[in-house]
Structures are given as structure tokens and as C-alpha cells.
Amino acid sequence: MDRREFIKKATIAAAGAAVVSPVSAMINQVSDKKCKVLLINGSPRIDGNTFCCLKEIEATLQKHGVESEIVQIGRKPVRMCINCGGCHQNGGKGCVFDDDMCAVITDKMTSADALIVGTPVYYGQPNGGILSLMQRLFFSAGHLVQNKPAAALAVCRRGGATATLQTMNMMFEMMNMPVVTSQYWNIAYGAGKGEVKLDTEGMQTMRTLATNMAFLLQKIHADGHPAPQRDERPAFMNFIR
């Protein structure tokens, strides 16, 4: 049996186990608290392939009793972080630039329990707009995302999706955000508008991601324990002495 065939059989076996012990049954037994996930559409297309993936996730979240909201960054310019430090001098009010979608997302994160970010792949990278938004959000209002579960998804025509996911996940890891997994990398393929719906494995991956997110969220909130606190101050080192 070659590597590809082994992976295929292992995936089928795992899916079969999930059918025997439905995750949804466990979720419903965990907590009655209504959790909310903020989903960000990093595509300039209003209802393109990235939106289709987020809608698939949203439908599954609702099935498990988790509230959600999809927000699109749109086609208007999103400022990049200029490292002015103003956000750390204004009493925690967020980025000093309050005239674009970063301010909107910052406000919505105050009531969100988790974050999912979707982006198309541009030259093997996330959309420039979503990168600018996330960098400013995390730098200026990092306290709003700390310890909240997160996931990214990438949509591409052919290649570059894994590099895009790695870029997005690196931001989550720096903010102590548990990264929610799926049955495969959170990737879906499609070029023309709506074509991603034909990627049956990609759509299944999105549903599995949503199920895992719902399970983790409700486990966290049913537990009742506060998020872990740092015992040490961050120790920064640039290797130059």
C-alpha cells in the first residue's frame, strides 16, 4: 500500500468512527451557553468562493447551536500598520486609524468568542487587505483575541494555499489562540464564482472545522475555568548582543 492509499484509508476509517460517535451529540450535552464566532471574509468578492466556504461553516455552526456573523472587508482600502505606537497610548481604544474595517472588526471582537478568517490566495499569500487588517487588530487590540479559538481557511485556483494558511496561523499562535483543526488543511479549490462548491472534500473540510470549533467552544465555556494567566512577562530577544 503506497502513502496516498494509506492516507485515504485512514481518513475513511476516521470518518467512520465519527459516524459511530457523533460529535454533535457530545456538543449538545456540554453546555447551553450561546457562543458566537466572528467570520471574516477577506475576499473583495461579495459572494465569491471564500464566502461560499464561510457560509458552509456558518450553517454547520448554527446546526450545533453556535451563533455566527460573517463580515466582509470589502473593496475599500485597508490601512497597514505603521508602527506608530498610538494604540498603546490611547487607553486601549484600539488603532488610532478608525476610518476603515479594522475599527469595525475590533468592535465586533468584543462580543465574539472565536474567530475564523477566510482569504483567497494571491501569489501564494493571503489577500493584502486581510493581512493589514489582522496585523493592526492583533497589535492594537490583542487583549480582545487572547485565548479565543481561531482558524483560517484559504481558497485557491491551484497552489499556494498551504503557505497562505501558515501565514495566517502564525498570527494566531502569537496571540495564545488555540488553533482549531479539521480533517485536512482548511483549503478549498475553485476559480470561477461558486466553483468551490464542486470541491466536495473541501466543503466537507469546512463542515468538520465548524463542528470542531463548536465542540471546543462549548467545552471551554462549560468548564468554567478562566483562561490561563501568564506567570512571566514576555522575554524578547533579538540574538544580537
CSV table of C-alpha atoms in Angstrom, one decimal, residues 28-231:
chain,number,residue,atom,x,y,z
A,28,ASN,CA,-25.4,19.2,22.8
A,29,GLN,CA,-24.6,17.6,26.2
A,30,VAL,CA,-21.8,20.1,27.1
A,31,SER,CA,-23.4,23.5,27.6
A,32,ASP,CA,-26.4,25.6,26.9
A,33,LYS,CA,-24.3,28.8,26.6
A,34,LYS,CA,-24.7,30.5,23.3
A,35,CYS,CA,-21.2,31.1,21.9
A,36,LYS,CA,-20.5,33.4,19.0
A,37,VAL,CA,-18.0,33.1,16.2
A,38,LEU,CA,-16.9,36.0,14.1
A,39,LEU,CA,-16.2,35.0,10.5
A,40,ILE,CA,-14.2,37.5,8.3
A,41,ASN,CA,-14.3,37.3,4.6
A,42,GLY,CA,-11.0,38.6,3.3
A,43,SER,CA,-12.1,38.4,-0.4
A,44,PRO,CA,-13.1,41.6,-2.3
A,45,ARG,CA,-15.9,39.5,-4.0
A,46,ILE,CA,-19.1,39.8,-2.1
A,47,ASP,CA,-20.3,36.3,-2.7
A,48,GLY,CA,-17.3,34.5,-4.2
A,49,ASN,CA,-15.7,31.2,-3.3
A,50,THR,CA,-14.3,32.4,0.1
A,51,PHE,CA,-17.9,33.5,1.0
A,52,CYS,CA,-19.2,30.0,0.0
A,53,CYS,CA,-16.8,28.4,2.4
A,54,LEU,CA,-17.7,30.7,5.2
A,55,LYS,CA,-21.4,30.0,4.6
A,56,GLU,CA,-20.8,26.3,4.8
A,57,ILE,CA,-19.1,26.8,8.1
A,58,GLU,CA,-21.9,29.1,9.3
A,59,ALA,CA,-24.6,26.6,8.5
A,60,THR,CA,-22.8,23.9,10.5
A,61,LEU,CA,-22.2,26.2,13.5
A,62,GLN,CA,-25.9,27.0,13.6
A,63,LYS,CA,-26.7,23.3,13.5
A,64,HIS,CA,-24.7,23.0,16.7
A,65,GLY,CA,-26.3,25.9,18.4
A,66,VAL,CA,-23.4,28.4,17.9
A,67,GLU,CA,-24.2,31.9,16.7
A,68,SER,CA,-22.1,33.5,14.0
A,69,GLU,CA,-21.7,36.6,11.9
A,70,ILE,CA,-19.9,37.0,8.5
A,71,VAL,CA,-18.2,40.3,7.9
A,72,GLN,CA,-16.6,41.2,4.6
A,73,ILE,CA,-13.6,43.5,4.5
A,74,GLY,CA,-15.0,44.9,1.2
A,75,ARG,CA,-13.2,46.7,-1.6
A,76,LYS,CA,-12.3,49.9,0.2
A,77,PRO,CA,-8.6,50.4,1.2
A,78,VAL,CA,-7.4,48.9,4.5
A,79,ARG,CA,-4.6,50.8,6.1
A,80,MET,CA,-1.5,49.0,7.0
A,81,CYS,CA,0.1,49.2,10.5
A,82,ILE,CA,2.7,51.9,10.5
A,83,ASN,CA,4.1,51.0,14.0
A,84,CYS,CA,3.3,54.4,15.4
A,85,GLY,CA,2.5,53.0,18.8
A,86,GLY,CA,-0.5,55.3,19.2
A,87,CYS,CA,-2.8,52.3,20.0
A,88,HIS,CA,-0.7,51.7,23.2
A,89,GLN,CA,-1.0,55.3,24.3
A,90,ASN,CA,-4.8,55.8,23.9
A,91,GLY,CA,-6.0,53.8,26.8
A,92,GLY,CA,-6.6,50.5,24.9
A,93,LYS,CA,-9.1,52.0,22.5
A,94,GLY,CA,-7.6,50.3,19.5
A,95,CYS,CA,-5.9,51.5,16.4
A,96,VAL,CA,-5.7,55.3,16.0
A,97,PHE,CA,-6.9,54.8,12.4
A,98,ASP,CA,-10.6,54.4,12.9
A,99,ASP,CA,-11.8,55.1,9.4
A,100,ASP,CA,-11.7,51.6,7.9
A,101,MET,CA,-12.8,48.0,8.5
A,102,CYS,CA,-10.3,47.4,11.3
A,103,ALA,CA,-12.3,49.6,13.6
A,104,VAL,CA,-15.5,47.6,12.7
A,105,ILE,CA,-13.8,44.2,13.4
A,106,THR,CA,-12.2,45.5,16.6
A,107,ASP,CA,-15.7,46.4,17.9
A,108,LYS,CA,-17.2,43.1,16.9
A,109,MET,CA,-14.4,41.1,18.6
A,110,THR,CA,-15.5,42.4,22.0
A,111,SER,CA,-18.6,40.1,21.9
A,112,ALA,CA,-17.1,37.3,19.8
A,113,ASP,CA,-15.9,34.1,21.5
A,114,ALA,CA,-13.9,32.8,18.5
A,115,LEU,CA,-12.5,33.9,15.1
A,116,ILE,CA,-12.4,32.3,11.7
A,117,VAL,CA,-10.7,34.2,8.8
A,118,GLY,CA,-11.1,33.2,5.2
A,119,THR,CA,-8.9,34.6,2.4
A,120,PRO,CA,-8.3,33.9,-1.3
A,121,VAL,CA,-4.7,33.1,-2.3
A,122,TYR,CA,-2.9,35.9,-4.1
A,123,TYR,CA,0.6,34.9,-5.3
A,124,GLY,CA,0.9,32.2,-2.6
A,125,GLN,CA,-0.1,34.7,0.1
A,126,PRO,CA,-3.2,35.9,1.9
A,127,ASN,CA,-5.0,38.9,0.5
A,128,GLY,CA,-3.1,42.1,1.3
A,129,GLY,CA,-6.2,43.7,2.8
A,130,ILE,CA,-6.8,40.9,5.3
A,131,LEU,CA,-3.1,40.9,6.3
A,132,SER,CA,-3.2,44.6,7.0
A,133,LEU,CA,-6.4,44.3,9.0
A,134,MET,CA,-5.2,41.3,11.1
A,135,GLN,CA,-1.8,42.8,11.8
A,136,ARG,CA,-3.4,46.1,13.1
A,137,LEU,CA,-6.2,44.2,15.0
A,138,PHE,CA,-3.7,42.0,16.8
A,139,PHE,CA,-1.2,44.7,17.6
A,140,SER,CA,-3.7,47.4,18.7
A,141,ALA,CA,-6.4,45.2,20.4
A,142,GLY,CA,-4.6,42.0,21.2
A,143,HIS,CA,-6.5,41.7,24.5
A,144,LEU,CA,-9.7,41.1,22.6
A,145,VAL,CA,-8.4,38.0,20.9
A,146,GLN,CA,-6.2,36.4,23.6
A,147,ASN,CA,-7.1,32.8,24.3
A,148,LYS,CA,-10.0,32.7,21.9
A,149,PRO,CA,-10.1,29.8,19.5
A,150,ALA,CA,-9.3,30.6,15.9
A,151,ALA,CA,-8.9,29.1,12.4
A,152,ALA,CA,-8.0,30.2,8.9
A,153,LEU,CA,-9.1,28.9,5.6
A,154,ALA,CA,-7.7,29.5,2.1
A,155,VAL,CA,-9.3,29.3,-1.3
A,156,CYS,CA,-7.2,29.0,-4.4
A,157,ARG,CA,-7.4,28.0,-8.0
A,158,ARG,CA,-4.4,25.7,-7.9
A,159,GLY,CA,-1.5,26.3,-5.5
A,160,GLY,CA,-0.2,28.5,-2.7
A,161,ALA,CA,-2.9,27.6,-0.2
A,162,THR,CA,-0.6,25.9,2.4
A,163,ALA,CA,1.7,28.9,2.5
A,164,THR,CA,-1.3,31.1,3.0
A,165,LEU,CA,-2.5,29.0,5.9
A,166,GLN,CA,0.9,29.0,7.5
A,167,THR,CA,1.0,32.8,7.4
A,168,MET,CA,-2.4,33.2,9.0
A,169,ASN,CA,-1.8,30.6,11.7
A,170,MET,CA,1.4,32.2,12.8
A,171,MET,CA,-0.6,35.3,13.9
A,172,PHE,CA,-3.0,33.1,15.9
A,173,GLU,CA,-0.1,31.3,17.7
A,174,MET,CA,1.5,34.6,18.8
A,175,MET,CA,-1.8,35.6,20.5
A,176,ASN,CA,-2.3,32.4,22.5
A,177,MET,CA,-5.2,31.5,20.4
A,178,PRO,CA,-6.0,27.7,20.2
A,179,VAL,CA,-5.9,26.8,16.5
A,180,VAL,CA,-8.9,24.7,15.6
A,181,THR,CA,-8.2,21.9,13.2
A,182,SER,CA,-10.2,19.9,10.7
A,183,GLN,CA,-9.9,16.6,8.8
A,184,TYR,CA,-7.5,18.1,6.4
A,185,TRP,CA,-5.9,21.5,5.9
A,186,ASN,CA,-8.6,24.2,5.7
A,187,ILE,CA,-8.3,24.5,1.9
A,188,ALA,CA,-10.9,24.6,-0.9
A,189,TYR,CA,-10.3,24.8,-4.6
A,190,GLY,CA,-12.2,26.9,-7.2
A,191,ALA,CA,-11.6,29.6,-9.8
A,192,GLY,CA,-14.9,30.8,-11.2
A,193,LYS,CA,-17.6,32.2,-8.9
A,194,GLY,CA,-19.2,29.5,-6.8
A,195,GLU,CA,-17.0,26.8,-8.3
A,196,VAL,CA,-15.6,25.9,-4.9
A,197,LYS,CA,-18.9,24.2,-4.1
A,198,LEU,CA,-17.9,21.4,-6.5
A,199,ASP,CA,-14.9,20.6,-4.3
A,200,THR,CA,-16.7,18.0,-2.2
A,201,GLU,CA,-13.8,17.3,0.1
A,202,GLY,CA,-13.1,21.0,0.6
A,203,MET,CA,-16.7,21.6,1.7
A,204,GLN,CA,-16.6,18.6,4.0
A,205,THR,CA,-13.4,20.0,5.5
A,206,MET,CA,-15.2,23.3,6.2
A,207,ARG,CA,-18.1,21.4,8.0
A,208,THR,CA,-15.6,19.4,10.0
A,209,LEU,CA,-13.8,22.6,11.0
A,210,ALA,CA,-17.1,24.1,12.2
A,211,THR,CA,-18.0,21.0,14.2
A,212,ASN,CA,-14.6,21.1,15.9
A,213,MET,CA,-15.0,24.8,16.6
A,214,ALA,CA,-18.4,24.3,18.1
A,215,PHE,CA,-17.2,21.4,20.3
A,216,LEU,CA,-14.1,23.3,21.6
A,217,LEU,CA,-16.1,26.5,22.3
A,218,GLN,CA,-18.8,24.8,24.3
A,219,LYS,CA,-16.2,22.7,26.1
A,220,ILE,CA,-14.3,25.8,27.1
A,221,HIS,CA,-17.4,27.7,28.4
A,222,ALA,CA,-18.9,24.7,30.1
A,223,ASP,CA,-15.6,24.1,32.1
A,224,GLY,CA,-15.9,27.4,33.9
A,225,HIS,CA,-12.2,27.9,34.4
A,226,PRO,CA,-10.7,31.2,33.5
A,227,ALA,CA,-8.1,31.4,30.6
A,228,PRO,CA,-4.6,30.6,31.7
A,229,GLN,CA,-2.7,33.6,33.0
A,230,ARG,CA,1.0,34.3,32.2
A,231,ASP,CA,3.3,33.7,35.1
